[in-house]
Coordinates of C-alpha atoms (C1' of nucleotides) in Angstrom, one line a residue:
Chain A
M1 CA 84.3 -31.5 -72.3
T2 CA 82.0 -30.7 -75.2
T3 CA 81.0 -27.2 -76.0
Q4 CA 78.5 -28.2 -78.6
T5 CA 74.9 -27.4 -78.1
S6 CA 72.2 -29.5 -79.7
Q7 CA 70.3 -26.4 -80.8
P8 CA 71.6 -23.1 -82.0
L9 CA 71.3 -20.4 -79.3
Q10 CA 68.3 -18.2 -79.9
P11 CA 69.1 -14.5 -80.3
N12 CA 67.8 -12.3 -77.6
E13 CA 64.4 -11.1 -78.8
N14 CA 63.9 -8.7 -75.9
E15 CA 63.5 -5.3 -77.6
Q16 CA 64.5 -3.6 -74.4
S17 CA 67.9 -5.1 -74.8
D18 CA 70.4 -3.8 -77.3
V19 CA 72.7 -6.7 -76.3
H20 CA 72.8 -9.6 -78.6
D21 CA 75.0 -12.6 -78.3
N22 CA 78.1 -12.8 -80.4
Q23 CA 80.1 -16.0 -80.8
I24 CA 82.1 -15.5 -77.6
V25 CA 79.0 -15.0 -75.5
A26 CA 77.3 -18.0 -77.1
E27 CA 80.3 -20.2 -76.3
R28 CA 80.3 -19.0 -72.7
R29 CA 76.5 -19.6 -72.4
A30 CA 77.1 -23.1 -73.6
K31 CA 79.7 -23.6 -70.8
L32 CA 77.2 -22.2 -68.3
S33 CA 74.6 -24.6 -69.6
T34 CA 77.0 -27.5 -69.0
L35 CA 77.6 -26.2 -65.5
R36 CA 73.9 -26.1 -64.8
Q37 CA 73.6 -29.7 -66.0
T38 CA 76.4 -31.0 -63.8
G39 CA 75.8 -29.2 -60.6
I40 CA 75.1 -25.9 -58.9
A41 CA 76.1 -23.3 -61.5
F42 CA 76.3 -20.4 -59.0
P43 CA 77.5 -21.8 -55.7
N44 CA 77.7 -19.6 -52.6
D45 CA 79.2 -21.9 -50.1
F46 CA 82.9 -21.1 -50.7
A47 CA 84.6 -19.6 -47.7
R48 CA 87.1 -17.0 -48.7
L49 CA 89.4 -16.5 -45.8
H50 CA 92.3 -14.4 -47.2
L51 CA 92.7 -11.3 -49.3
S52 CA 95.5 -10.9 -51.8
G53 CA 96.8 -7.6 -50.3
E54 CA 97.1 -9.0 -46.8
L55 CA 98.9 -12.1 -48.1
H56 CA 101.4 -9.9 -50.0
S57 CA 102.0 -7.6 -47.1
E58 CA 102.4 -10.5 -44.6
Y59 CA 104.4 -12.9 -46.6
S60 CA 106.2 -11.3 -49.5
E61 CA 109.3 -10.8 -47.4
K62 CA 109.5 -14.5 -46.6
T63 CA 111.9 -16.6 -48.6
A64 CA 110.8 -19.6 -50.6
E65 CA 112.3 -21.9 -48.0
E66 CA 110.6 -20.1 -45.1
L67 CA 107.3 -20.4 -46.8
E68 CA 107.9 -24.0 -47.5
A69 CA 108.5 -24.6 -43.8
L70 CA 105.5 -22.6 -42.7
A71 CA 103.1 -24.4 -45.2
I72 CA 100.5 -21.7 -44.9
Q73 CA 97.0 -22.9 -45.9
V74 CA 94.9 -20.1 -47.6
S75 CA 91.6 -19.7 -49.3
V76 CA 91.4 -16.9 -51.9
A77 CA 88.8 -15.9 -54.4
G78 CA 88.5 -13.3 -57.1
R79 CA 88.1 -12.6 -60.8
M80 CA 90.5 -14.3 -63.2
M81 CA 92.4 -11.6 -65.0
L82 CA 95.3 -13.6 -66.6
K83 CA 95.6 -17.3 -67.5
R84 CA 98.6 -19.2 -68.7
V85 CA 98.2 -22.9 -69.6
M86 CA 101.2 -25.1 -70.1
G87 CA 100.1 -28.6 -70.5
K88 CA 100.1 -30.3 -67.2
A89 CA 100.4 -27.1 -65.1
S90 CA 98.9 -23.6 -65.4
F91 CA 99.1 -20.2 -63.8
A92 CA 96.2 -17.8 -63.3
T93 CA 96.1 -14.4 -61.7
I94 CA 93.0 -13.5 -59.8
Q95 CA 92.0 -10.1 -58.6
D96 CA 90.1 -9.3 -55.4
M97 CA 89.1 -6.1 -53.6
N98 CA 92.6 -5.2 -52.6
G99 CA 94.9 -6.7 -55.3
R100 CA 96.0 -9.7 -57.2
I101 CA 97.5 -13.0 -56.4
Q102 CA 98.8 -15.8 -58.7
L103 CA 97.5 -19.3 -58.6
F104 CA 99.6 -22.3 -59.6
I105 CA 97.4 -25.2 -60.8
S106 CA 99.0 -28.6 -61.7
N107 CA 97.9 -32.1 -62.3
N108 CA 100.2 -33.1 -59.4
D109 CA 98.3 -31.0 -56.9
T110 CA 94.7 -31.1 -58.0
G111 CA 94.5 -34.2 -60.1
E112 CA 93.8 -34.2 -63.8
A113 CA 90.1 -33.5 -63.9
P114 CA 90.1 -30.2 -62.0
H115 CA 93.0 -28.9 -64.1
A116 CA 91.3 -30.0 -67.3
A117 CA 88.2 -28.1 -66.2
F118 CA 90.3 -25.0 -65.4
K119 CA 91.5 -25.0 -69.0
H120 CA 88.0 -24.1 -70.1
Y121 CA 87.5 -21.3 -67.6
D122 CA 87.5 -17.9 -69.1
L123 CA 89.1 -14.6 -68.2
G124 CA 86.6 -12.8 -66.1
D125 CA 85.3 -15.9 -64.4
I126 CA 85.2 -15.7 -60.6
L127 CA 87.2 -18.5 -58.9
G128 CA 87.7 -19.8 -55.4
A129 CA 91.0 -21.5 -54.6
S130 CA 92.5 -23.2 -51.6
G131 CA 96.1 -24.3 -51.3
V132 CA 99.5 -23.5 -49.8
L133 CA 101.5 -20.3 -50.2
F134 CA 104.8 -20.6 -52.0
K135 CA 107.2 -18.6 -54.1
T136 CA 107.9 -19.3 -57.8
K137 CA 111.4 -19.4 -59.0
T138 CA 111.1 -15.8 -60.1
G139 CA 110.1 -15.0 -56.5
E140 CA 106.4 -14.3 -56.9
L141 CA 104.2 -15.1 -54.0
S142 CA 101.6 -17.6 -55.3
V143 CA 99.1 -20.2 -54.1
R144 CA 99.8 -23.8 -55.0
V145 CA 96.2 -24.8 -55.5
T146 CA 94.9 -28.1 -54.1
S147 CA 91.2 -27.3 -54.7
L148 CA 89.8 -25.0 -57.3
R149 CA 86.2 -24.0 -58.0
L150 CA 84.4 -21.8 -60.5
L151 CA 82.1 -19.6 -58.4
T152 CA 80.6 -17.4 -61.0
K153 CA 80.7 -17.9 -64.7
S154 CA 81.3 -14.6 -66.7
L155 CA 79.4 -14.6 -69.9
R156 CA 81.0 -11.5 -71.5
P157 CA 84.6 -11.1 -72.5
L158 CA 86.7 -8.5 -70.7
P159 CA 88.5 -5.8 -72.6
E160 CA 91.9 -6.7 -73.9
K161 CA 94.2 -7.6 -71.1
F162 CA 97.0 -5.2 -71.8
H163 CA 95.4 -2.0 -72.9
G164 CA 92.3 -2.5 -70.9
L165 CA 89.3 -0.3 -71.6
T166 CA 90.3 3.1 -73.0
D167 CA 87.1 4.3 -74.7
Q168 CA 86.0 7.2 -72.5
E169 CA 82.3 6.7 -73.2
Q170 CA 82.4 3.0 -72.3
K171 CA 84.3 3.8 -69.1
Y172 CA 81.5 6.1 -68.0
R173 CA 78.6 4.0 -69.2
Q174 CA 79.9 0.7 -68.1
R175 CA 81.9 1.7 -65.0
Y176 CA 81.9 -1.9 -63.7
I177 CA 84.2 -2.8 -66.6
D178 CA 86.4 0.2 -66.0
L179 CA 86.7 -0.7 -62.3
I180 CA 87.6 -4.3 -63.1
T181 CA 90.2 -3.3 -65.7
N182 CA 91.7 -0.1 -64.6
E183 CA 93.7 0.3 -61.4
E184 CA 93.7 4.1 -61.8
T185 CA 90.0 4.2 -61.8
R186 CA 89.7 2.1 -58.6
K187 CA 92.3 4.4 -57.0
T188 CA 90.4 7.5 -57.9
F189 CA 87.2 6.3 -56.3
I190 CA 88.9 5.0 -53.2
T191 CA 90.5 8.5 -52.9
R192 CA 87.1 10.1 -53.3
S193 CA 85.7 7.9 -50.4
K194 CA 88.7 8.9 -48.3
V195 CA 88.3 12.6 -49.0
I196 CA 84.7 12.5 -47.8
Q197 CA 85.6 10.5 -44.8
A198 CA 88.4 12.9 -43.9
I199 CA 86.0 15.9 -44.3
R200 CA 83.5 14.2 -42.1
E201 CA 86.1 13.5 -39.4
F202 CA 87.2 17.1 -39.5
F203 CA 83.7 18.4 -38.8
L204 CA 82.9 15.8 -36.2
R205 CA 86.1 16.7 -34.4
H206 CA 85.0 20.3 -34.4
D207 CA 81.8 19.3 -32.7
Y208 CA 79.6 19.7 -35.7
L209 CA 76.4 17.8 -36.0
E210 CA 75.8 15.9 -39.3
V211 CA 72.2 16.3 -40.5
E212 CA 70.0 15.4 -43.4
T213 CA 67.6 17.9 -44.8
P214 CA 65.0 17.4 -47.6
M215 CA 66.0 16.7 -51.2
L216 CA 62.4 17.4 -52.3
H217 CA 61.6 21.1 -51.9
P218 CA 58.3 22.8 -52.2
I219 CA 60.2 26.0 -52.9
P220 CA 63.7 25.7 -54.4
G221 CA 66.2 27.9 -52.6
G222 CA 69.7 28.6 -51.4
A223 CA 71.3 29.2 -54.8
S224 CA 70.7 30.8 -58.1
A225 CA 70.1 27.9 -60.5
K226 CA 67.4 26.2 -62.5
P227 CA 65.8 23.4 -60.6
F228 CA 64.5 20.0 -61.7
V229 CA 60.7 19.9 -61.4
T230 CA 58.8 16.8 -60.2
H231 CA 55.3 16.0 -58.9
H232 CA 54.0 14.5 -55.7
N233 CA 51.0 12.4 -56.5
A234 CA 49.3 12.1 -53.1
L235 CA 49.7 15.8 -52.4
D236 CA 49.1 16.7 -56.0
M237 CA 51.7 19.3 -55.9
E238 CA 54.8 20.4 -57.8
M239 CA 58.1 19.7 -56.1
F240 CA 61.7 20.6 -56.9
L241 CA 64.9 18.6 -56.4
R242 CA 67.0 20.7 -54.2
I243 CA 69.5 23.1 -55.7
A244 CA 71.1 23.8 -52.2
P245 CA 70.4 22.8 -48.6
E246 CA 71.2 26.3 -47.3
L247 CA 67.8 27.6 -46.1
Y248 CA 67.1 24.3 -44.2
L249 CA 70.4 24.3 -42.5
K250 CA 70.0 27.8 -41.3
R251 CA 66.6 26.9 -40.0
L252 CA 68.4 24.3 -37.9
V253 CA 70.8 27.0 -36.5
V254 CA 67.7 29.0 -35.6
G255 CA 66.5 25.8 -33.8
G256 CA 69.7 25.7 -31.7
F257 CA 71.9 23.3 -33.7
E258 CA 74.7 25.9 -33.7
K259 CA 77.2 23.8 -35.8
V260 CA 75.7 21.7 -38.5
F261 CA 76.9 20.2 -41.7
E262 CA 75.4 18.1 -44.5
I263 CA 77.2 16.2 -47.2
N264 CA 74.8 15.3 -50.0
R265 CA 73.6 15.9 -53.5
N266 CA 72.4 19.0 -55.2
F267 CA 70.6 19.0 -58.5
R268 CA 70.8 21.7 -61.1
N269 CA 69.1 21.7 -64.4
E270 CA 72.0 22.9 -66.4
G271 CA 74.2 21.6 -69.2
L272 CA 76.7 18.7 -68.9
S273 CA 80.4 19.5 -69.2
T274 CA 83.8 18.4 -67.9
R275 CA 83.0 20.5 -64.8
H276 CA 79.3 20.0 -64.5
N277 CA 77.1 17.0 -63.7
P278 CA 73.4 17.7 -63.1
E279 CA 73.7 16.1 -59.7
F280 CA 76.8 16.9 -57.7
T281 CA 78.0 16.5 -54.1
M282 CA 78.4 19.5 -51.8
I283 CA 79.2 19.9 -48.1
E284 CA 77.4 22.8 -46.6
F285 CA 78.2 23.8 -43.1
Y286 CA 77.0 26.6 -40.7
E287 CA 78.5 27.7 -37.4
A288 CA 76.9 30.3 -35.1
Y289 CA 78.9 33.2 -33.6
R290 CA 81.5 33.1 -36.4
D291 CA 82.0 35.3 -39.5
Y292 CA 83.4 34.8 -43.0
K293 CA 87.0 35.6 -42.0
Y294 CA 86.9 32.7 -39.5
L295 CA 85.6 30.5 -42.3
M296 CA 88.6 31.3 -44.6
D297 CA 91.1 30.2 -41.9
F298 CA 88.9 27.2 -41.2
T299 CA 88.7 26.2 -44.8
E300 CA 92.5 26.4 -45.2
N301 CA 92.9 24.1 -42.3
L302 CA 90.3 21.7 -43.7
F303 CA 91.9 21.5 -47.1
R304 CA 95.4 20.9 -45.6
E305 CA 94.1 18.2 -43.3
V306 CA 92.2 16.4 -46.1
A307 CA 95.2 16.5 -48.4
R308 CA 97.6 15.2 -45.7
K309 CA 95.2 12.4 -44.7
V310 CA 94.4 11.3 -48.2
L311 CA 97.6 12.0 -50.1
G312 CA 100.1 12.2 -47.3
T313 CA 101.2 15.6 -48.5
T314 CA 99.9 19.1 -49.2
V315 CA 101.8 19.4 -52.4
I316 CA 99.7 18.4 -55.3
S317 CA 100.2 18.2 -59.0
Y318 CA 97.3 19.1 -61.2
Q319 CA 97.4 18.6 -64.9
G320 CA 101.2 19.0 -64.9
K321 CA 101.4 22.0 -62.6
E322 CA 102.2 21.9 -58.9
L323 CA 100.6 23.8 -56.0
D324 CA 101.0 23.6 -52.3
L325 CA 97.9 23.7 -50.1
G326 CA 100.3 24.1 -47.1
Q327 CA 101.1 27.7 -48.2
P328 CA 98.8 30.4 -47.0
F329 CA 95.9 30.9 -49.4
H330 CA 96.0 34.2 -51.3
R331 CA 93.3 36.7 -50.4
L332 CA 92.3 39.4 -52.9
T333 CA 89.4 41.7 -53.5
I334 CA 87.7 41.4 -56.9
N335 CA 89.5 44.6 -58.0
Q336 CA 92.9 43.4 -56.8
A337 CA 92.4 40.1 -58.6
I338 CA 91.6 42.0 -61.8
Q339 CA 94.7 44.2 -61.4
K340 CA 96.9 41.3 -60.5
Y341 CA 96.8 40.1 -64.1
H342 CA 95.9 43.4 -65.7
P343 CA 97.8 46.1 -64.0
Q344 CA 96.8 48.6 -66.7
F345 CA 93.5 49.1 -65.0
S346 CA 93.6 52.0 -62.4
D347 CA 91.5 52.1 -59.3
E348 CA 89.6 55.0 -60.8
Q349 CA 88.8 53.1 -63.9
L350 CA 87.6 50.0 -62.0
N351 CA 85.3 52.3 -60.0
D352 CA 83.9 54.0 -63.1
R353 CA 80.7 52.4 -64.2
E354 CA 80.8 53.7 -67.7
F355 CA 84.4 52.6 -68.2
L356 CA 83.6 49.0 -67.0
L357 CA 80.6 48.9 -69.3
S358 CA 82.6 49.8 -72.4
E359 CA 85.4 47.5 -71.4
L360 CA 83.0 44.6 -71.0
Q361 CA 81.4 45.3 -74.3
D362 CA 84.8 45.5 -76.0
L363 CA 85.7 42.1 -74.5
K364 CA 82.3 40.7 -75.5
A365 CA 82.2 39.5 -71.9
K366 CA 78.9 38.2 -70.4
H367 CA 77.4 40.9 -68.2
K368 CA 74.2 42.5 -67.3
P369 CA 74.2 46.1 -68.5
D370 CA 71.8 47.1 -65.6
D371 CA 74.2 45.9 -63.0
G372 CA 75.6 48.3 -60.5
L373 CA 79.4 48.9 -60.1
G374 CA 80.0 45.7 -58.1
G375 CA 78.2 43.5 -60.5
L376 CA 80.2 44.9 -63.4
Q377 CA 83.5 44.5 -61.5
L378 CA 82.5 40.9 -60.9
S379 CA 81.8 40.3 -64.6
L380 CA 85.2 41.8 -65.5
F381 CA 86.9 39.6 -62.9
E382 CA 85.2 36.5 -64.2
E383 CA 86.2 37.4 -67.8
L384 CA 89.8 38.3 -67.1
S385 CA 91.2 36.8 -64.0
E386 CA 89.1 33.9 -62.6
H387 CA 90.6 31.2 -64.8
L388 CA 94.1 32.3 -64.0
L389 CA 93.8 31.8 -60.2
F390 CA 95.8 28.6 -60.1
E391 CA 97.0 28.8 -56.6
P392 CA 94.4 28.8 -53.8
T393 CA 92.9 32.3 -53.7
F394 CA 90.0 33.7 -51.7
I395 CA 88.2 36.4 -53.6
V396 CA 86.3 38.8 -51.3
D397 CA 84.1 41.9 -51.5
Y398 CA 81.2 40.4 -53.5
P399 CA 78.4 42.9 -54.2
V400 CA 75.1 42.6 -52.5
E401 CA 73.2 42.3 -55.8
V402 CA 74.7 38.9 -56.5
S403 CA 74.6 37.7 -52.9
P404 CA 71.0 37.6 -51.8
L405 CA 71.7 35.5 -48.7
A406 CA 74.9 37.2 -47.5
R407 CA 75.3 39.8 -44.8
A408 CA 76.1 43.2 -46.0
S409 CA 79.2 45.0 -44.7
D410 CA 78.5 47.5 -41.9
S411 CA 81.1 50.0 -43.2
R412 CA 80.8 49.6 -47.0
P413 CA 77.3 49.6 -48.3
G414 CA 76.8 47.4 -51.4
I415 CA 79.5 44.9 -50.4
T416 CA 78.9 41.6 -48.6
E417 CA 81.0 39.7 -46.1
R418 CA 81.5 36.9 -48.6
F419 CA 84.3 35.0 -50.3
E420 CA 84.7 32.5 -53.0
L421 CA 87.7 30.1 -53.1
F422 CA 89.4 29.5 -56.4
I423 CA 91.9 26.7 -57.1
V424 CA 93.3 25.7 -60.5
G425 CA 91.1 28.4 -62.0
R426 CA 87.9 26.9 -60.7
E427 CA 85.5 28.0 -58.1
I428 CA 85.5 25.4 -55.4
A429 CA 83.9 27.0 -52.3
N430 CA 81.6 29.9 -51.5
G431 CA 81.1 31.2 -48.0
F432 CA 79.8 34.2 -46.1
S433 CA 78.6 35.8 -43.0
E434 CA 74.9 34.9 -43.1
L435 CA 72.2 37.6 -43.5
N436 CA 70.2 37.3 -40.3
D437 CA 68.2 40.5 -40.5
P438 CA 64.7 39.2 -41.5
E439 CA 63.5 42.5 -42.9
D440 CA 66.6 42.9 -45.1
Q441 CA 66.2 39.3 -46.2
E442 CA 62.6 39.8 -47.2
A443 CA 63.6 42.9 -49.2
R444 CA 66.3 40.9 -50.9
F445 CA 63.9 38.1 -51.8
D446 CA 61.5 40.6 -53.2
A447 CA 64.2 42.0 -55.4
Q448 CA 64.9 38.4 -56.6
V449 CA 61.2 37.9 -57.4
A450 CA 61.2 41.1 -59.4
A451 CA 64.3 39.8 -61.3
K452 CA 62.5 36.5 -61.9
D453 CA 59.4 38.3 -63.2
A454 CA 61.7 40.3 -65.5
G455 CA 63.0 37.0 -67.0
D456 CA 65.9 35.9 -64.8
E457 CA 65.3 32.1 -64.7
E458 CA 67.9 31.6 -62.1
A459 CA 66.6 34.3 -59.7
M460 CA 65.4 33.0 -56.3
F461 CA 61.9 32.3 -55.1
K462 CA 60.7 34.0 -52.0
D463 CA 60.5 31.6 -49.1
N464 CA 58.1 33.0 -46.5
D465 CA 58.8 30.2 -43.9
Y466 CA 62.5 31.0 -44.1
I467 CA 61.7 34.6 -43.3
R468 CA 59.5 33.5 -40.4
A469 CA 62.4 31.4 -39.1
L470 CA 64.7 34.4 -39.3
E471 CA 62.1 36.4 -37.4
H472 CA 62.6 34.0 -34.5
G473 CA 66.3 35.0 -34.5
L474 CA 69.2 33.5 -36.4
P475 CA 72.3 34.1 -34.3
P476 CA 75.2 35.7 -36.1
T477 CA 76.4 32.8 -38.2
A478 CA 78.9 31.9 -40.9
G479 CA 78.2 29.4 -43.6
E480 CA 79.9 27.8 -46.6
G481 CA 79.5 25.3 -49.3
I482 CA 82.3 23.3 -50.9
G483 CA 82.0 21.4 -54.1
I484 CA 83.2 17.9 -53.2
D485 CA 83.5 16.6 -56.8
R486 CA 85.8 19.5 -57.8
L487 CA 87.9 19.0 -54.6
V488 CA 88.2 15.3 -55.5
M489 CA 89.2 16.3 -59.1
L490 CA 92.0 18.5 -57.6
L491 CA 93.2 15.7 -55.3
T492 CA 93.1 12.9 -58.0
D493 CA 94.4 15.1 -60.8
A494 CA 91.2 14.4 -62.8
A495 CA 90.6 16.5 -65.9
S496 CA 86.8 15.8 -66.0
I497 CA 84.2 15.7 -63.3
R498 CA 83.0 12.5 -64.9
D499 CA 86.3 10.9 -63.8
V500 CA 85.3 11.4 -60.1
I501 CA 81.6 10.5 -60.4
L502 CA 81.0 6.7 -60.5
F503 CA 78.0 7.0 -62.8
P504 CA 78.1 10.4 -64.6
H505 CA 75.0 11.3 -66.5
M506 CA 75.2 10.7 -70.2
R507 CA 72.8 11.2 -73.0
P508 CA 70.8 7.9 -73.2
G509 CA 71.5 5.7 -76.2
A510 CA 74.5 4.0 -77.8
Chain B
rG1 C1' 74.3 26.2 -77.3
rG2 C1' 79.0 27.1 -80.7
rG3 C1' 83.7 24.9 -82.8
rA4 C1' 87.3 20.8 -83.8
rC5 C1' 87.9 15.7 -84.0
rG6 C1' 86.1 10.8 -83.7
rU7 C1' 82.7 6.0 -84.4
rU8 C1' 85.9 -0.6 -88.5
rA9 C1' 85.6 -8.0 -84.8
rG10 C1' 84.1 -8.7 -77.6
rC11 C1' 88.7 -5.2 -76.6
rU12 C1' 93.2 -2.2 -78.7
rC13 C1' 93.9 -0.5 -83.5
rA14 C1' 95.5 -0.6 -89.2
rG15 C1' 93.0 0.0 -93.8
rC16 C1' 96.9 5.0 -99.2
rC17 C1' 94.4 7.8 -105.1
rG18 C1' 87.0 4.3 -104.5
rG19 C1' 87.6 -2.2 -106.6
rU20 C1' 83.5 -5.3 -101.5
rA21 C1' 87.9 -6.4 -94.6
rG22 C1' 93.1 -6.9 -91.7
rA23 C1' 96.6 -7.5 -87.3
rG24 C1' 97.3 -8.2 -82.0
rC25 C1' 94.6 -9.7 -77.7
rA26 C1' 90.3 -12.7 -76.3
rG27 C1' 87.7 -17.3 -78.2
rC28 C1' 88.0 -22.4 -80.4
rG29 C1' 91.4 -26.9 -81.6
rG30 C1' 96.5 -28.8 -80.7
rA31 C1' 101.8 -28.8 -78.2
rC32 C1' 104.0 -27.5 -73.5
rU33 C1' 105.0 -28.9 -65.3
rU34 C1' 107.7 -22.2 -62.8
rU35 C1' 104.6 -18.8 -66.3
rU36 C1' 103.7 -13.5 -65.5
rA37 C1' 101.0 -9.0 -71.7
rA38 C1' 103.8 -16.9 -71.4
rU39 C1' 105.3 -19.1 -76.1
rC40 C1' 104.5 -22.0 -80.7
rC41 C1' 101.0 -24.2 -84.7
rG42 C1' 96.1 -24.1 -86.7
rU43 C1' 91.3 -21.6 -86.8
rU44 C1' 86.1 -19.2 -86.0
rG45 C1' 84.4 -14.3 -85.7
rG46 C1' 82.3 -8.0 -89.3
rU47 C1' 74.9 -4.5 -90.8
rC48 C1' 82.8 -0.8 -91.4
rG49 C1' 77.5 4.1 -86.1
rC50 C1' 72.6 5.1 -89.0
rC51 C1' 70.0 7.1 -93.5
rA52 C1' 70.4 9.1 -98.2
rG53 C1' 73.4 10.7 -102.5
rU54 C1' 77.5 10.4 -106.3
rU55 C1' 79.5 6.0 -108.9
rC56 C1' 79.7 0.2 -112.9
rG57 C1' 81.4 -0.3 -107.8
rA58 C1' 81.6 3.2 -101.2
rA59 C1' 84.7 1.4 -94.8
rU60 C1' 86.9 5.1 -98.2
rC61 C1' 83.8 10.7 -101.6
rU62 C1' 79.3 14.2 -100.4
rG63 C1' 75.0 15.5 -97.4
rG64 C1' 72.0 14.7 -93.2
rC65 C1' 71.2 12.3 -88.4
rA66 C1' 72.8 9.8 -83.7
rC67 C1' 76.3 9.2 -80.0
rG68 C1' 81.0 10.4 -77.9
rU69 C1' 85.8 13.1 -76.8
rC70 C1' 88.2 17.7 -76.4
rC71 C1' 87.9 23.1 -76.4
rU72 C1' 84.4 27.0 -75.4
rA73 C1' 79.9 29.3 -72.6
rC74 C1' 77.0 29.0 -67.4
rC75 C1' 77.8 27.1 -62.5
rA76 C1' 79.6 24.3 -57.4

RNA sequence: GGGACGUUAGCUCAGCCGGUAGAGCAGCGGACUUUUAAUCCGUUGGUCGCCAGUUCGAAUCUGGCACGUCCUACCA
């Protein structure tokens, strides 16, 4: 076979493309050109009948003699990851959706021409092979190929076969290469899929209804965050990508869907980090006639079930440290959580506004000097204790001023029936008994609007239709949101949120 | 946003005190019928992230810019 071309390959003149052909790509294009001239270059009539994983699980226990006697005919296909040519015989390893299998190609079995053609196939090419299962003398289950076809020519070289792709940026930007090359990456995203499936099963089994609510909101609501702004042409109006589905889901509870959940994306116009992607996946769920204490038990059960189904155990190792989701989750008030790691603070001090203010100033901790007692306690907690809550811990007694949608305690004014769940020092869930008093809700919205007018970019908008819905009557309800990406990070031991999002957002370029 | 570090062949990486570029893998040519990161022989391949500056001379030193990684800040 000749690899010469009569004319030099033209460089890609498309300015949109930053990809130009190097020598390797040019050689592969020449091979493709030959394929086009001699037949169908991208055939789609190969019948793949067997997957590598199934073959291994069914036949790896068989001896060489047993396989010989069975003479099992198979058709496999996949991407060629390894290639070893030895004159009149060759080995190749192909990879399909559930593993790898070795092919043995020899002049004896295929004839000379197909084997000669194979020698010019490149790593990364997608092959279809038919033949008989056998075991090599080292005991590896393989296919003795009688017919071999190149199904898709790969024009670009794969990363080095041993080290694979290690450059983090390229792993994120060209995830397809990462997935081809790195088993760990494939496993992470399979786990992510299983986590979401296990969560969905848990809610369906508890008679929840899965719903979809708008991603385009005329008024962003349900969380304190900066929204993405967009524009609807036909209506000529500003719209916002949703920051949370909360207000729509509670409208559904008003409508009589007493147990609802939604698993979908939220968008927040914030910075990128190892813990933040501008779009992230949350489950939010609402159940009528329940309160926040019920939710805490429910959440523990959910996390345990997901871990058992996905990992087969509740004991997980995160960045070198172990924790057991099977143990009862800790429950602490904000003040107890401060004192747990800083016992020098007395109850009196933690309830002394002036003391808290001076302490926060000394620590150079972020806080709002106009906050009430509860807000300052929360700021101190976030500064001193939050990152230390490695084992699952529910923090309760959030102040009203930072919880505009949560029901206030009947016995303790200023405190809401709310919790946040922290694991490995990260907030992973947020739940509360819902505020269903429309007049109280309206007053809370008005306070948010006042804060927004005073410059708080993350303060909420007033949603009059939501008030109207509450005026029809929201039954006593409990609701919660769980950050799916962070849960998956926990269960896959991922250090960065980018490792659990297939296509994390990156600055354009490179 | 702030700090530290990084960017050299398609990939993984060397490159010292400044003298104009190296290895392995991949590719190409050759040998080889049970290899498995196959092996052996030969060989092609580079805008050293970009732009300035210093210098007789810069991958190397200086400044700026771009992008990334990690830490940090906000959040879920």
